[in-house]
Amino acid sequence: MAKGPYSDKVMDHFMNPRNMGEISDANGIGEVGNPACGDVMKIFLKINDDQVCEDVKFKTFGCGAAIASSSMATELMIGKKVEELLALTNQAIVDALDGLPPAKIHCSVMAEEAIEEALKNYFKSKGQDPAIVDEMKAKIKKEN
Amino acid sequence: MIYLDNVAGTKPDARVVEKMLPFYTEHYGNPSAHFYPIGREAFEAMEAARGEVASFINAKAEEIVFTSCGTESNNLAVKGFLKNPKNSGKHIIISEIEHFSVDTTVTKLINDGYQITKLKVDDSGLVNPDDLKKAIRKDTALVSIQHTNPEIGTIQYTDKLGAVCREAGVTFHVDAVAAAGFSELDVKALNCDMLSIASQNFYGPRGAAALYIRDGVKVSGLMDGGHQERGYRSGTENVPAIVGMGEAARIAKAEMGVWVPELVRLQKQLWDGLGGMFDFLHFTGNKDRRRPGHVSFWIEYIEGESLLMWLSLKGFACASGSACSSNILADDEEDLAASYVLTAVGVPSDICAGSLGMSMSKYNTQDDIDNVLKVMPETVQRLCEMSPMYNRK
Ligand code: FES
């Protein structure tokens, strides 16, 4: 069959999304929307006392690239520490998906932003200042 | 695969292909070469095709100019007309739901000092003839309004719009690319001065289209060269495709009466079936004045591209008016703007992402429609479950 605009990995995650759904007792929830296309992504996190991501689920209203990006992101997140989650860039998601068409890169950015929002929500629920997420992100960016 | 994207082009009729082949293998002469048989054969076949196309839309053969595609016909109609020194006036009227080939062409003319009025449409996509009447000015050079909208299927009151133009003495062009083969086209009854049709939309081949230019309307060619098509379009003619277009026109004229009622029947089934399935499915376009066999809609909570992809995986080829997929090969996301047609008919732009079009042809069957109606609930359900918006209901 002729290949479509998406890689096999994208198609696989689109057809069989991993970790799709919600976590009822999540301690970090992040939702972001993309004003350009009206798409919305929501991430549910369960971070344990050792600051490790024990469980993650997503819900996405979006294109094939957005669904695949969220699915792939959750796979890359499970078992990772909070700092590692923050270090997860959209580029890493794109690479793990064997690439996205240029016009669809923004869909993976939405995944990175949703993780960020979810972590802010997590710190807030623990009574900490969510701004710590921005600081940590800035630090990680500097180090790279 | 069940093909439901016939606004993007139909499957050529086998008789059309058969008629074309000898013009690749035997009669391959250049129709401008009149002094040897294979040249003359090509010329005669081309002129016979011109006659068929003319009779298909109730025009005279000399009023037909062959072009390469609908876009070229629309470009020739608009720019060729304005380029002719006999035509003056710096004001152009179109609707806000024209095809890109009219909308973009006209928008670019602003740089050359033209003023553009884009007529609003109602929420079913119709232009009100009274609005047109009010919009016409002393310096209006041209009105160009499509017959059938490919995205939402709506059919304009073209004859009434034409009558308004006649009364005001303004030239009227009709983009009928999405109409040919699906609605009867009679250039006299439609009161138009120019009309574009493309062969691939009525079971003919790609690569041939036509512009009807009413006798007396002055249009200048856009390409300079060997004066083919009486100067309207220089360049060697695509004889096999033109021959195919002629045959497609002949067949359409003779057989539309058979396939159109069947398309209307299947369309009603699909429409009623989908409408009864989900209360969060919204149809687009006009229910009564629409292209036979065309059903278009958007679904709350669901994004168009994902639906399109799922349907494709299940063997259905549909069209998406989705922002997310319409221009997937673009260089950046700037090109992913929501469909202006859907925005014009009042669909909220963040929701336009969810639009889907299914357009049938004479080759679609009862089984096809039954199958669509069978897979839709599970497909929609699956995507709803994935959607963060769905639970908020
Ligand atoms: S998320 Fe909207 S285009 Fe991909």
Coordinates of C-alpha atoms and ligand atoms in Angstrom, one line a residue:
Chain A
M1 CA 0.0 0.0 0.0
A2 CA 1.2 3.5 -0.7
K3 CA 2.6 5.3 2.3
G4 CA 0.6 8.2 3.8
P5 CA 2.1 11.3 5.3
Y6 CA 2.9 9.5 8.6
S7 CA 5.6 7.1 9.7
D8 CA 4.7 3.5 10.6
K9 CA 5.4 4.4 14.3
V10 CA 2.9 7.2 14.2
M11 CA 0.3 5.0 12.6
D12 CA 0.9 2.3 15.2
H13 CA 0.4 4.7 18.1
F14 CA -2.6 6.2 16.3
M15 CA -4.2 2.9 15.9
N16 CA -3.2 1.4 19.2
P17 CA -2.8 4.3 21.6
R18 CA -0.9 3.4 24.8
N19 CA -2.2 4.7 28.1
M20 CA -5.3 6.3 26.8
G21 CA -7.8 7.3 29.4
E22 CA -7.9 9.0 32.8
I23 CA -6.5 8.4 36.3
S24 CA -9.1 9.0 38.9
D25 CA -6.7 9.6 41.7
A26 CA -4.1 11.5 39.6
N27 CA -2.0 14.0 41.5
G28 CA -1.1 16.1 38.5
I29 CA -3.4 17.0 35.6
G30 CA -2.4 19.2 32.7
E31 CA -4.5 20.4 29.8
V32 CA -3.4 22.5 26.9
G33 CA -5.0 23.7 23.7
N34 CA -3.6 24.7 20.4
P35 CA -5.3 27.9 19.3
A36 CA -4.1 27.3 15.7
C37 CA -6.1 24.1 15.2
G38 CA -8.4 24.0 18.2
D39 CA -7.0 20.8 19.4
V40 CA -6.8 19.9 23.1
M41 CA -4.5 17.5 25.0
K42 CA -5.0 16.4 28.6
I43 CA -2.4 14.5 30.7
F44 CA -3.0 12.7 34.0
L45 CA 0.0 11.9 36.2
K46 CA 0.5 9.8 39.2
I47 CA 3.8 10.7 40.9
N48 CA 4.8 8.6 43.9
D49 CA 6.7 9.7 47.1
D50 CA 10.0 9.1 45.4
Q51 CA 9.0 11.7 42.7
V52 CA 8.8 8.9 40.2
C53 CA 6.0 8.8 37.5
E54 CA 4.2 5.7 38.4
D55 CA 1.3 6.0 36.0
V56 CA 0.3 8.4 33.2
K57 CA -2.7 8.5 31.0
F58 CA -3.8 10.9 28.2
K59 CA -6.9 12.1 26.4
T60 CA -6.5 14.0 23.1
F61 CA -8.9 15.8 20.8
G62 CA -6.6 16.2 17.8
C63 CA -5.1 15.0 14.6
G64 CA -3.2 11.7 14.1
A65 CA 0.1 13.4 15.0
A66 CA -1.4 14.7 18.2
I67 CA -2.7 11.4 19.3
A68 CA 0.5 9.6 18.4
S69 CA 2.6 12.3 20.2
S70 CA 0.5 11.9 23.4
S71 CA 0.7 8.2 23.3
M72 CA 4.4 8.1 22.7
A73 CA 5.0 10.7 25.4
T74 CA 3.2 8.6 28.0
E75 CA 5.5 5.6 27.0
L76 CA 8.6 7.8 27.5
M77 CA 7.3 9.0 30.9
I78 CA 6.5 5.9 32.9
G79 CA 9.1 5.2 35.5
K80 CA 10.9 8.5 35.0
K81 CA 11.7 11.0 37.8
V82 CA 10.2 14.4 37.7
E83 CA 13.4 16.0 36.5
E84 CA 13.5 13.6 33.7
L85 CA 9.9 14.3 32.7
L86 CA 10.8 18.0 32.5
A87 CA 13.8 17.2 30.3
L88 CA 11.5 15.4 27.8
T89 CA 11.4 17.7 24.8
N90 CA 9.0 17.6 21.9
Q91 CA 12.0 16.7 19.7
A92 CA 12.5 13.6 21.7
I93 CA 8.9 12.6 21.1
V94 CA 9.3 13.4 17.4
D95 CA 12.4 11.3 17.2
A96 CA 10.8 8.4 19.0
L97 CA 8.0 8.5 16.4
D98 CA 10.5 8.4 13.5
G99 CA 9.6 12.0 12.6
L100 CA 6.5 14.1 11.8
P101 CA 5.7 16.2 8.8
P102 CA 7.0 19.8 9.3
A103 CA 3.4 21.2 9.6
K104 CA 2.7 18.7 12.4
I105 CA 5.6 19.5 14.7
H106 CA 3.4 21.8 16.7
C107 CA 1.3 18.8 17.7
S108 CA 4.3 17.3 19.5
V109 CA 4.9 20.6 21.2
M110 CA 1.5 20.3 22.7
A111 CA 2.5 17.1 24.4
E112 CA 5.6 18.8 26.0
E113 CA 3.4 21.6 27.2
A114 CA 0.8 19.3 28.6
I115 CA 3.5 17.5 30.6
E116 CA 4.7 20.8 31.9
E117 CA 1.2 21.8 32.9
A118 CA 0.6 18.5 34.6
L119 CA 3.7 18.9 36.7
K120 CA 2.8 22.4 37.7
N121 CA -0.5 21.1 38.9
Y122 CA 1.4 18.3 40.8
F123 CA 3.6 20.8 42.7
K124 CA 0.6 23.0 43.4
S125 CA -1.3 20.0 44.8
K126 CA 1.7 19.4 47.1
G127 CA 1.5 23.0 48.3
Q128 CA 4.6 24.1 46.4
D129 CA 4.9 27.0 44.0
P130 CA 4.3 25.8 40.5
A131 CA 6.8 28.3 39.2
I132 CA 9.4 25.8 40.2
V133 CA 8.6 24.0 37.0
D134 CA 9.6 27.0 34.9
E135 CA 12.8 27.4 36.9
M136 CA 13.7 23.7 36.5
K137 CA 12.9 23.8 32.8
A138 CA 15.1 26.9 32.3
K139 CA 17.9 25.2 34.1
I140 CA 17.7 22.1 32.0
K141 CA 17.6 24.2 28.8
K142 CA 20.8 26.0 30.0
E143 CA 22.6 22.8 30.7
N144 CA 22.0 21.4 27.2
Chain B
M1 CA -11.7 0.5 -0.8
I2 CA -15.0 2.4 -0.9
Y3 CA -14.4 5.7 -2.6
L4 CA -16.4 8.6 -1.2
D5 CA -14.3 11.5 -2.3
N6 CA -15.8 12.1 -5.7
V7 CA -15.6 15.9 -5.4
A8 CA -11.9 15.4 -5.6
G9 CA -12.3 13.6 -8.9
T10 CA -14.3 10.6 -10.2
K11 CA -13.2 7.3 -11.5
P12 CA -13.1 7.6 -15.3
D13 CA -15.7 5.7 -17.2
A14 CA -14.3 2.6 -19.0
R15 CA -15.8 3.8 -22.3
V16 CA -13.9 7.1 -21.8
V17 CA -10.6 5.4 -21.4
E18 CA -11.2 3.1 -24.3
K19 CA -12.0 6.1 -26.5
M20 CA -8.8 7.9 -25.4
L21 CA -6.2 5.1 -26.0
P22 CA -6.0 5.3 -29.8
F23 CA -5.0 8.9 -29.4
Y24 CA -1.8 7.7 -27.6
T25 CA -1.1 4.8 -29.8
E26 CA -2.3 5.7 -33.3
H27 CA -3.7 9.1 -33.8
Y28 CA -0.8 10.9 -32.0
G29 CA -0.5 13.7 -34.5
N30 CA -0.4 17.3 -33.5
P31 CA -3.9 18.8 -34.2
S32 CA -2.2 21.9 -35.7
A33 CA -0.7 19.7 -38.4
H34 CA -3.4 19.7 -41.0
F35 CA -1.6 18.3 -43.9
Y36 CA -1.1 14.7 -43.0
P37 CA -3.7 12.2 -41.7
I38 CA -2.7 11.6 -38.1
G39 CA -2.6 15.4 -37.5
R40 CA -6.0 15.9 -39.1
E41 CA -7.5 12.9 -37.2
A42 CA -6.4 14.5 -34.0
F43 CA -7.9 17.8 -35.0
E44 CA -11.2 16.3 -36.0
A45 CA -11.5 14.2 -32.9
M46 CA -10.8 17.3 -30.8
E47 CA -13.5 19.3 -32.6
A48 CA -15.9 16.4 -32.2
A49 CA -15.2 16.6 -28.5
R50 CA -15.7 20.3 -28.5
G51 CA -19.2 19.7 -30.0
E52 CA -20.0 17.1 -27.3
V53 CA -18.9 19.4 -24.5
A54 CA -20.8 22.3 -26.0
S55 CA -24.0 20.3 -26.3
F56 CA -23.6 19.0 -22.7
I57 CA -24.0 22.6 -21.4
N58 CA -26.2 23.9 -24.2
A59 CA -23.5 26.1 -25.8
K60 CA -22.1 26.5 -29.3
A61 CA -18.9 24.6 -30.1
E62 CA -17.1 27.9 -30.8
E63 CA -17.9 29.0 -27.3
I64 CA -15.8 26.2 -25.7
V65 CA -12.1 26.7 -24.9
F66 CA -10.2 23.6 -23.7
T67 CA -7.9 24.1 -20.8
S68 CA -5.9 21.7 -18.5
C69 CA -7.9 21.8 -15.3
G70 CA -10.7 23.6 -13.4
T71 CA -8.2 25.9 -11.8
E72 CA -6.9 27.0 -15.2
S73 CA -10.5 27.6 -16.5
N74 CA -11.2 29.8 -13.4
N75 CA -7.9 31.7 -13.9
L76 CA -8.6 32.3 -17.5
A77 CA -12.1 33.5 -16.8
V78 CA -11.1 36.0 -14.2
K79 CA -7.7 37.2 -15.3
G80 CA -8.3 36.7 -19.0
F81 CA -11.5 38.7 -18.8
L82 CA -9.9 41.6 -16.8
K83 CA -6.8 41.6 -19.1
N84 CA -8.9 42.3 -22.2
P85 CA -8.7 46.0 -23.0
K86 CA -12.4 46.0 -23.9
N87 CA -13.3 45.4 -20.3
S88 CA -13.0 48.1 -17.7
G89 CA -14.0 48.5 -14.1
K90 CA -11.9 47.9 -11.0
H91 CA -14.4 46.1 -8.9
I92 CA -15.0 42.3 -8.6
I93 CA -17.6 40.4 -6.7
I94 CA -17.3 36.8 -5.5
S95 CA -18.7 34.9 -2.6
E96 CA -16.8 34.1 0.5
I97 CA -17.0 30.4 -0.2
E98 CA -15.3 30.2 -3.6
H99 CA -12.7 27.6 -4.5
F100 CA -9.1 28.6 -4.0
S101 CA -8.6 29.1 -7.7
V102 CA -11.1 32.0 -7.7
D103 CA -10.5 33.3 -4.2
T104 CA -6.7 33.4 -4.4
T105 CA -6.8 34.8 -7.9
V106 CA -9.1 37.6 -7.0
T107 CA -7.3 38.4 -3.8
K108 CA -4.1 38.8 -5.6
L109 CA -5.7 41.3 -8.0
I110 CA -5.9 43.7 -5.1
N111 CA -2.3 44.4 -5.7
D112 CA -3.2 45.6 -9.2
G113 CA -5.7 48.1 -7.9
Y114 CA -8.8 46.0 -8.0
Q115 CA -11.4 46.2 -5.2
I116 CA -13.1 43.0 -4.1
T117 CA -16.4 42.4 -2.5
K118 CA -16.9 38.9 -1.0
L119 CA -20.6 38.3 -0.6
K120 CA -21.7 36.7 2.7
V121 CA -23.5 33.4 2.6
D122 CA -26.2 32.2 5.0
D123 CA -25.6 29.3 7.3
S124 CA -26.5 26.9 4.6
G125 CA -24.0 28.4 2.2
L126 CA -26.4 30.3 0.0
V127 CA -25.7 33.7 -1.5
N128 CA -28.8 36.0 -1.5
P129 CA -29.4 37.4 -5.0
D130 CA -30.6 40.7 -3.4
D131 CA -27.2 41.0 -1.7
L132 CA -25.6 40.7 -5.1
K133 CA -27.9 43.3 -6.5
K134 CA -26.9 45.7 -3.7
A135 CA -23.2 45.0 -4.1
I136 CA -23.0 45.7 -7.8
R137 CA -21.5 49.1 -8.5
K138 CA -21.0 51.3 -11.6
D139 CA -17.4 50.1 -11.8
T140 CA -18.1 46.4 -11.2
A141 CA -16.2 44.5 -13.9
L142 CA -17.0 40.9 -13.1
V143 CA -19.1 38.7 -10.8
S144 CA -17.8 35.1 -10.1
I145 CA -19.9 32.8 -8.0
Q146 CA -19.6 29.0 -8.0
H147 CA -22.5 26.8 -8.8
T148 CA -21.9 24.0 -6.3
N149 CA -19.6 24.1 -3.3
P150 CA -17.4 21.0 -3.1
E151 CA -16.9 21.1 0.6
I152 CA -20.5 21.6 1.8
G153 CA -22.4 20.6 -1.3
T154 CA -24.6 23.7 -1.5
I155 CA -26.0 24.6 -4.9
Q156 CA -26.5 28.4 -5.4
Y157 CA -29.5 30.0 -7.1
T158 CA -27.2 30.5 -10.1
D159 CA -30.0 31.4 -12.5
K160 CA -31.2 34.1 -10.2
L161 CA -27.7 35.5 -9.6
G162 CA -27.2 35.5 -13.3
A163 CA -30.4 37.4 -13.9
V164 CA -29.2 40.1 -11.5
C165 CA -26.0 40.4 -13.4
R166 CA -27.8 40.6 -16.8
E167 CA -30.0 43.3 -15.5
A168 CA -27.1 45.3 -14.3
G169 CA -25.1 44.5 -17.5
V170 CA -22.2 42.9 -15.5
T171 CA -20.4 39.8 -16.8
F172 CA -21.1 36.7 -14.8
H173 CA -18.7 33.7 -14.4
V174 CA -19.8 30.5 -12.8
D175 CA -17.4 27.9 -11.4
A176 CA -19.4 24.7 -12.1
V177 CA -16.5 22.3 -11.6
A178 CA -18.3 20.5 -8.7
A179 CA -21.6 20.6 -10.5
A180 CA -20.9 19.0 -13.9
G181 CA -22.3 15.5 -14.1
F182 CA -24.3 16.0 -11.0
S183 CA -26.6 18.9 -11.8
E184 CA -27.9 19.8 -15.2
L185 CA -25.9 22.7 -16.7
D186 CA -27.6 24.9 -19.3
V187 CA -25.6 28.1 -19.8
K188 CA -28.6 29.9 -21.2
A189 CA -30.9 28.9 -18.3
L190 CA -28.2 29.9 -15.8
N191 CA -27.8 33.3 -17.4
C192 CA -24.0 33.1 -17.3
D193 CA -21.4 34.6 -19.6
M194 CA -18.6 32.2 -18.6
L195 CA -18.7 28.7 -17.0
S196 CA -15.9 26.4 -15.9
I197 CA -16.1 22.6 -15.9
A198 CA -13.4 19.9 -15.5
S199 CA -13.5 16.5 -17.0
Q200 CA -12.2 14.6 -14.0
N201 CA -15.3 15.6 -12.1
F202 CA -17.7 13.8 -14.4
Y203 CA -16.0 10.5 -15.1
G204 CA -13.5 11.9 -17.6
P205 CA -9.7 12.0 -17.4
R206 CA -7.5 14.4 -15.6
G207 CA -5.8 17.0 -17.8
A208 CA -8.8 18.3 -19.7
A209 CA -11.2 21.0 -18.7
A210 CA -13.2 23.8 -20.4
L211 CA -14.2 27.3 -20.1
Y212 CA -17.4 28.4 -21.8
I213 CA -17.1 31.9 -23.1
R214 CA -20.4 33.3 -24.4
D215 CA -20.3 34.6 -27.9
G216 CA -19.4 38.3 -27.6
V217 CA -17.7 38.2 -24.3
K218 CA -14.1 39.4 -24.6
V219 CA -11.4 37.4 -23.0
S220 CA -7.6 37.5 -23.6
G221 CA -5.4 34.5 -23.4
L222 CA -3.0 34.1 -20.5
M223 CA -0.3 32.1 -22.4
D224 CA 1.4 33.4 -25.4
G225 CA 2.6 31.1 -28.2
G226 CA 1.2 29.3 -31.2
H227 CA -2.3 30.7 -31.0
Q228 CA -4.0 27.3 -30.2
E229 CA -7.6 27.5 -29.0
R230 CA -8.0 30.7 -31.1
G231 CA -5.5 32.4 -29.0
Y232 CA -7.4 31.8 -25.7
R233 CA -4.8 29.2 -24.8
S234 CA -1.6 28.8 -26.7
G235 CA 0.1 25.4 -26.2
T236 CA -0.2 22.0 -27.7
E237 CA -3.5 20.5 -26.9
N238 CA -3.8 17.4 -24.7
V239 CA -5.8 15.5 -27.4
P240 CA -6.3 12.2 -25.7
A241 CA -7.7 13.9 -22.6
I242 CA -9.8 16.2 -24.6
V243 CA -11.2 13.3 -26.6
G244 CA -11.9 11.6 -23.2
M245 CA -13.7 14.7 -22.0
G246 CA -15.9 14.8 -25.0
E247 CA -16.9 11.2 -24.4
A248 CA -17.5 11.9 -20.8
A249 CA -19.8 14.8 -21.7
R250 CA -21.7 12.7 -24.2
I251 CA -22.2 9.9 -21.6
A252 CA -23.2 12.4 -18.9
K253 CA -25.7 14.1 -21.1
A254 CA -27.3 10.8 -22.0
E255 CA -27.1 9.0 -18.6
M256 CA -27.3 11.6 -15.9
G257 CA -31.1 11.0 -15.8
V258 CA -30.3 7.5 -14.5
W259 CA -27.6 8.1 -12.0
V260 CA -28.7 11.3 -10.4
P261 CA -32.0 10.0 -8.9
E262 CA -30.0 7.0 -7.5
L263 CA -27.5 9.4 -6.0
V264 CA -30.3 11.4 -4.4
R265 CA -31.7 8.2 -3.0
L266 CA -28.4 7.0 -1.5
Q267 CA -27.7 10.5 -0.2
K268 CA -30.9 10.6 1.7
Q269 CA -30.2 7.2 3.3
L270 CA -26.7 8.3 4.4
W271 CA -28.0 11.6 5.7
D272 CA -30.9 10.1 7.6
G273 CA -28.7 7.3 8.9
L274 CA -26.0 9.6 10.2
G275 CA -28.5 12.1 11.6
G276 CA -30.2 9.5 13.6
M277 CA -27.0 8.1 15.0
F278 CA -25.5 10.9 17.1
D279 CA -27.1 14.0 18.4
F280 CA -23.7 15.7 18.4
L281 CA -23.3 15.3 14.6
H282 CA -24.1 18.5 12.7
F283 CA -24.6 18.6 8.9
T284 CA -23.1 21.4 6.8
G285 CA -24.5 23.0 3.7
N286 CA -28.1 23.2 2.5
K287 CA -30.2 20.1 2.9
D288 CA -32.4 20.6 -0.2
R289 CA -30.2 22.4 -2.6
R290 CA -27.2 20.1 -2.5
R291 CA -25.0 18.1 -4.9
P292 CA -26.6 14.7 -5.4
G293 CA -24.7 12.1 -3.3
H294 CA -22.9 14.6 -1.2
V295 CA -23.1 14.6 2.6
S296 CA -20.9 16.7 4.8
F297 CA -20.9 17.2 8.6
W298 CA -18.8 17.8 11.7
I299 CA -19.0 15.9 15.0
E300 CA -18.5 17.6 18.3
Y301 CA -15.6 16.2 20.4
I302 CA -14.0 14.6 17.4
E303 CA -11.3 16.0 15.2
G304 CA -11.7 15.6 11.5
E305 CA -8.3 14.2 10.6
S306 CA -8.5 11.3 13.2
L307 CA -11.9 10.4 11.9
L308 CA -10.6 10.6 8.3
M309 CA -7.6 8.4 9.2
W310 CA -9.8 5.8 11.0
L311 CA -12.2 5.6 8.1
S312 CA -9.3 5.2 5.7
L313 CA -7.9 2.3 7.8
K314 CA -11.3 0.7 7.6
G315 CA -11.4 1.1 3.8
F316 CA -13.3 4.4 3.2
A317 CA -11.8 7.3 1.3
C318 CA -13.5 10.5 2.5
A319 CA -12.6 14.2 2.4
S320 CA -11.8 16.3 5.4
G321 CA -12.3 20.0 5.6
S322 CA -10.1 19.8 8.6
A323 CA -7.5 22.4 9.4
C324 CA -5.2 19.7 10.6
S325 CA -5.1 17.6 7.5
S326 CA -6.0 19.8 4.6
N327 CA -2.4 20.9 4.1
I328 CA -0.4 18.2 5.8
L329 CA 2.5 18.5 3.3
A330 CA 2.9 22.3 4.1
D331 CA 6.1 23.6 5.4
D332 CA 4.7 25.0 8.6
E333 CA 1.6 25.2 10.7
E334 CA 0.7 28.6 9.4
D335 CA -0.8 26.8 6.5
L336 CA -3.2 24.8 8.6
A337 CA -5.8 27.5 8.9
A338 CA -9.4 26.4 9.4
S339 CA -11.5 26.1 6.3
Y340 CA -12.8 29.5 5.3
V341 CA -15.9 27.8 3.8
L342 CA -16.9 26.3 7.1
T343 CA -16.1 29.5 9.0
A344 CA -18.3 31.3 6.5
V345 CA -21.3 29.1 7.2
G346 CA -20.9 29.8 10.9
V347 CA -19.2 26.6 12.2
P348 CA -17.0 27.7 15.1
S349 CA -13.4 27.7 13.9
D350 CA -12.0 25.5 16.7
I351 CA -14.6 23.0 15.7
C352 CA -14.1 23.2 11.9
A353 CA -11.3 20.8 12.6
G354 CA -14.0 18.1 12.8
S355 CA -15.5 18.4 9.4
L356 CA -15.9 15.5 7.0
G357 CA -17.3 15.1 3.5
M358 CA -18.6 12.0 1.8
S359 CA -19.4 12.4 -1.9
M360 CA -20.6 9.5 -4.0
S361 CA -20.5 8.8 -7.7
K362 CA -22.5 6.6 -10.0
Y363 CA -20.3 3.7 -9.0
N364 CA -21.3 3.8 -5.3
T365 CA -23.9 1.2 -4.3
Q366 CA -26.4 0.5 -1.6
D367 CA -23.8 -1.8 0.1
D368 CA -21.3 1.1 0.3
I369 CA -23.8 3.2 2.2
D370 CA -24.8 0.3 4.5
N371 CA -21.1 -0.3 5.2
V372 CA -20.5 3.4 6.1
L373 CA -23.4 3.4 8.4
K374 CA -22.2 0.2 10.0
V375 CA -18.6 1.4 10.8
M376 CA -19.5 5.0 11.8
P377 CA -20.8 4.3 15.4
E378 CA -17.8 2.2 16.5
T379 CA -15.4 4.7 14.9
V380 CA -17.0 7.7 16.4
Q381 CA -17.3 6.0 19.8
R382 CA -13.7 5.1 19.8
L383 CA -12.6 8.7 19.1
C384 CA -15.1 10.1 21.7
E385 CA -13.5 7.9 24.3
M386 CA -10.2 9.4 23.5
S387 CA -11.5 13.0 23.6
P388 CA -11.0 15.1 26.7
M389 CA -14.1 17.1 25.6
Y390 CA -16.5 14.2 25.5
N391 CA -17.1 13.7 29.2
R392 CA -17.9 17.3 29.8
K393 CA -21.2 16.8 28.2
Ligands
FES1 S1 -3.0 18.8 16.9 FE1 -4.0 20.1 15.5 S2 -2.9 19.7 13.7 FE2 -2.1 18.3 15.1

